[in-house]
Amino acid sequence: MTATATRVLVLNSGSSSVKYQLIDMNDGTRLAVGLVERIGEQTSRLAHTPLAAGGDKRETEGAIADHDAALKAVAAELAADGLGLDSPQLAAIGHRVVHGGLKFTEPTVIDDAVLKEIERLVPVAPLHNPANITGIRTAQAMRPDLPQVAVFDTAFHATMPEYAARYAIDVETADAHRIRRYGFHGTSHAYVSRKTAALLGKDPSEVNVIVLHLGNGASASAVAGGRCVDTSMGLTPLEGLVMGTRSGDIDPAVTFHLKRVAGMSTDEIDVLLNKKSGLIGLCGDNDMREIRRRIDEGDERARLAFDIYIHRLKKYIGAYSAVLGRVDAVAFTAGVGENAAPVREAAVAGLEEMGMAVDASLNAVRSDEPRLISPEYARVAVAVVPTDEELEIAQQTYALVNA
Ligand code: AMP
């Protein structure tokens, strides 16, 4: 890395998509952002926005066969703006890696041994880690000399005490198969809990925060003095809150029942609980905007789906209040948390005895900035804190390569 290398490319490789951002670490400026979707199909799409050049979004459609082709297409777009991967200003590539298991609790420079370990974790993250690995391999082939850093979704939750991380099942069986609660969205929970402390004018070590990351996937975490002490996702992202398409918590016996009585296969149950449950399973829509629109029109199914979603959210706010003992702030983030005022209002309604309340006019404000939405008198600060996982990945990557 040269002294002028201040840029980090962040890659988030999914099974059929790659999201990327090129960030200048001098001030966090986005130089370019983009997304490749539907990789492997005839109708792949690349949307690239060269923010540094002040250019408009460029969209190209047409078959992109695999991640290798996708990254080459991204590199070509960046090069067209003078931001190519061969630039000496590029300090590192930061990769989002979903599952770091017990081994990776910090951002890690990727070498062969690290890559092997990420591969060893595929059985506990079959939907995510393979795509992350493909992204890493492809990026390594393009710039073998450049540091590549893995930032793990699970890492922030590694501080959970053993009694929060263990399931109450036979210890030998659990250990033999690495079954425990790992938690996900950690990059977001880390970023948002720190930003919430800053919003309160405090150091993260001084505050206890409940972070509610409510996107299409959703998770809650209890963060005590900057350290995660509990989170709602578990071995996989299926546990916890009601999500866009995932059930969240259910009695595990539902799965035996579906197998024995409904004759469903393990894969069918997997698809049911991960893709056809949650809001979409309850009412046919997983977009909170559409659900609110239907509720406004008097749609009962949408209303019930919303009520189930809120009920679960409240249970976690209550549980994490008990876990933390003292709560200084509740922070809403991600697509739903940042944008859906009715969700925030309903989640906190009736919690005045717990010191939590939402001011209707503050809650109605739309902004990209972290902000308080609780009234002055409330003991607990309720906040909306936009998440920025890409910036967090870039910062962790840059800090590591400059360490
Ligand atoms: P994320 O996974 O964080 O990108 O969040 C995506 C979800 O955010 C969508 O599925 C919607 O349910 C929700 N969302 C995005 N914009 C809004 C909005 N303006 N109002 C309500 N919900 C929204």
mmCIF file of N, CA and C and ligand atoms in Angstrom, residues 19 185 213-218 244 279 286-292 309 333-343 366 387 389, ligand 1:
data_model
loop_
_atom_site.group_PDB
_atom_site.id
_atom_site.type_symbol
_atom_site.label_atom_id
_atom_site.label_comp_id
_atom_site.label_asym_id
_atom_site.label_seq_id
_atom_site.Cartn_x
_atom_site.Cartn_y
_atom_site.Cartn_z
ATOM 1 N N LYS A 19 -23.090 -6.266 -4.365
ATOM 2 C CA LYS A 19 -23.238 -4.834 -4.086
ATOM 3 C C LYS A 19 -21.844 -4.301 -3.821
ATOM 4 N N HIS A 185 -26.074 -9.493 11.254
ATOM 5 C CA HIS A 185 -26.205 -8.031 11.153
ATOM 6 C C HIS A 185 -25.250 -7.316 12.111
ATOM 7 N N HIS A 213 -32.668 -3.584 14.298
ATOM 8 C CA HIS A 213 -32.336 -3.534 12.865
ATOM 9 C C HIS A 213 -33.506 -4.165 12.124
ATOM 10 N N LEU A 214 -34.363 -3.311 11.558
ATOM 11 C CA LEU A 214 -35.591 -3.802 10.929
ATOM 12 C C LEU A 214 -35.523 -3.542 9.432
ATOM 13 N N GLY A 215 -34.988 -4.509 8.699
ATOM 14 C CA GLY A 215 -34.990 -4.426 7.239
ATOM 15 C C GLY A 215 -35.858 -5.554 6.737
ATOM 16 N N ASN A 216 -35.552 -6.071 5.551
ATOM 17 C CA ASN A 216 -36.276 -7.263 5.116
ATOM 18 C C ASN A 216 -35.894 -8.428 6.039
ATOM 19 N N GLY A 217 -34.605 -8.546 6.351
ATOM 20 C CA GLY A 217 -34.182 -9.356 7.499
ATOM 21 C C GLY A 217 -34.219 -8.452 8.720
ATOM 22 N N ALA A 218 -34.478 -8.997 9.892
ATOM 23 C CA ALA A 218 -34.592 -8.121 11.069
ATOM 24 C C ALA A 218 -33.980 -8.799 12.284
ATOM 25 N N GLY A 244 -39.352 -9.996 6.839
ATOM 26 C CA GLY A 244 -40.086 -9.893 5.575
ATOM 27 C C GLY A 244 -40.580 -11.245 5.108
ATOM 28 N N LEU A 279 -43.823 -11.684 7.187
ATOM 29 C CA LEU A 279 -44.902 -10.830 6.683
ATOM 30 C C LEU A 279 -45.499 -11.385 5.389
ATOM 31 N N ASN A 286 -44.311 -8.388 1.711
ATOM 32 C CA ASN A 286 -43.250 -8.207 2.708
ATOM 33 C C ASN A 286 -42.769 -6.773 2.769
ATOM 34 N N ASP A 287 -43.300 -5.914 1.925
ATOM 35 C CA ASP A 287 -42.890 -4.509 1.953
ATOM 36 C C ASP A 287 -43.810 -3.740 2.906
ATOM 37 N N MET A 288 -43.191 -3.144 3.923
ATOM 38 C CA MET A 288 -43.994 -2.458 4.950
ATOM 39 C C MET A 288 -44.836 -1.322 4.372
ATOM 40 N N ARG A 289 -44.358 -0.686 3.297
ATOM 41 C CA ARG A 289 -45.158 0.384 2.670
ATOM 42 C C ARG A 289 -46.478 -0.155 2.169
ATOM 43 N N GLU A 290 -46.404 -1.318 1.507
ATOM 44 C CA GLU A 290 -47.607 -1.921 0.938
ATOM 45 C C GLU A 290 -48.545 -2.382 2.070
ATOM 46 N N ILE A 291 -47.953 -2.932 3.120
ATOM 47 C CA ILE A 291 -48.767 -3.401 4.252
ATOM 48 C C ILE A 291 -49.502 -2.231 4.892
ATOM 49 N N ARG A 292 -48.822 -1.101 5.075
ATOM 50 C CA ARG A 292 -49.484 0.076 5.661
ATOM 51 C C ARG A 292 -50.588 0.582 4.741
ATOM 52 N N TYR A 309 -46.142 -8.741 13.914
ATOM 53 C CA TYR A 309 -44.792 -8.161 13.777
ATOM 54 C C TYR A 309 -44.466 -7.278 14.989
ATOM 55 N N THR A 333 -33.296 1.096 13.156
ATOM 56 C CA THR A 333 -32.486 1.270 11.952
ATOM 57 C C THR A 333 -32.932 0.327 10.841
ATOM 58 N N ALA A 334 -32.312 0.469 9.664
ATOM 59 C CA ALA A 334 -32.581 -0.298 8.430
ATOM 60 C C ALA A 334 -33.910 0.138 7.788
ATOM 61 N N GLY A 335 -34.233 -0.475 6.643
ATOM 62 C CA GLY A 335 -35.329 0.006 5.788
ATOM 63 C C GLY A 335 -36.618 0.326 6.522
ATOM 64 N N VAL A 336 -37.101 -0.599 7.334
ATOM 65 C CA VAL A 336 -38.346 -0.375 8.075
ATOM 66 C C VAL A 336 -38.085 0.562 9.258
ATOM 67 N N GLY A 337 -37.044 0.283 10.021
ATOM 68 C CA GLY A 337 -36.751 1.071 11.222
ATOM 69 C C GLY A 337 -36.509 2.543 10.924
ATOM 70 N N GLU A 338 -35.887 2.821 9.777
ATOM 71 C CA GLU A 338 -35.561 4.213 9.434
ATOM 72 C C GLU A 338 -36.730 4.947 8.798
ATOM 73 N N ASN A 339 -37.609 4.172 8.144
ATOM 74 C CA ASN A 339 -38.648 4.828 7.332
ATOM 75 C C ASN A 339 -40.083 4.684 7.814
ATOM 76 N N ALA A 340 -40.361 3.639 8.580
ATOM 77 C CA ALA A 340 -41.767 3.357 8.909
ATOM 78 C C ALA A 340 -42.131 3.910 10.284
ATOM 79 N N ALA A 341 -42.589 5.168 10.299
ATOM 80 C CA ALA A 341 -42.984 5.805 11.568
ATOM 81 C C ALA A 341 -44.063 5.001 12.307
ATOM 82 N N PRO A 342 -45.057 4.416 11.601
ATOM 83 C CA PRO A 342 -46.085 3.655 12.330
ATOM 84 C C PRO A 342 -45.520 2.442 13.074
ATOM 85 N N VAL A 343 -44.466 1.838 12.545
ATOM 86 C CA VAL A 343 -43.833 0.700 13.234
ATOM 87 C C VAL A 343 -43.180 1.189 14.524
ATOM 88 N N ARG A 366 -38.768 13.147 8.433
ATOM 89 C CA ARG A 366 -37.980 12.260 7.562
ATOM 90 C C ARG A 366 -36.599 12.873 7.382
ATOM 91 N N THR A 387 -28.387 3.126 9.412
ATOM 92 C CA THR A 387 -27.217 2.255 9.430
ATOM 93 C C THR A 387 -26.356 2.509 8.199
ATOM 94 N N GLU A 389 -23.632 -0.074 6.786
ATOM 95 C CA GLU A 389 -22.763 -1.246 6.909
ATOM 96 C C GLU A 389 -21.531 -1.122 6.024
HETATM 97 P P1 AMP B 1 -33.502 -3.249 4.027
HETATM 98 O O1 AMP B 1 -33.459 -4.748 4.071
HETATM 99 O O2 AMP B 1 -32.860 -2.594 5.199
HETATM 100 O O3 AMP B 1 -33.062 -2.674 2.706
HETATM 101 O O4 AMP B 1 -35.065 -2.865 4.150
HETATM 102 C C1 AMP B 1 -35.980 -3.167 3.121
HETATM 103 C C2 AMP B 1 -37.394 -2.994 3.629
HETATM 104 O O5 AMP B 1 -37.578 -1.686 4.164
HETATM 105 C C3 AMP B 1 -38.454 -3.112 2.558
HETATM 106 O O6 AMP B 1 -38.813 -4.464 2.342
HETATM 107 C C4 AMP B 1 -39.613 -2.331 3.154
HETATM 108 O O7 AMP B 1 -40.402 -3.194 3.937
HETATM 109 C C5 AMP B 1 -38.957 -1.337 4.082
HETATM 110 N N1 AMP B 1 -39.066 0.040 3.629
HETATM 111 C C6 AMP B 1 -38.254 0.714 2.785
HETATM 112 N N2 AMP B 1 -38.701 1.989 2.602
HETATM 113 C C7 AMP B 1 -39.790 2.130 3.388
HETATM 114 C C8 AMP B 1 -40.707 3.216 3.654
HETATM 115 N N3 AMP B 1 -40.563 4.402 3.089
HETATM 116 N N4 AMP B 1 -41.724 2.955 4.509
HETATM 117 C C9 AMP B 1 -41.874 1.757 5.088
HETATM 118 N N5 AMP B 1 -41.055 0.715 4.877
HETATM 119 C C10 AMP B 1 -40.040 0.892 4.048
#
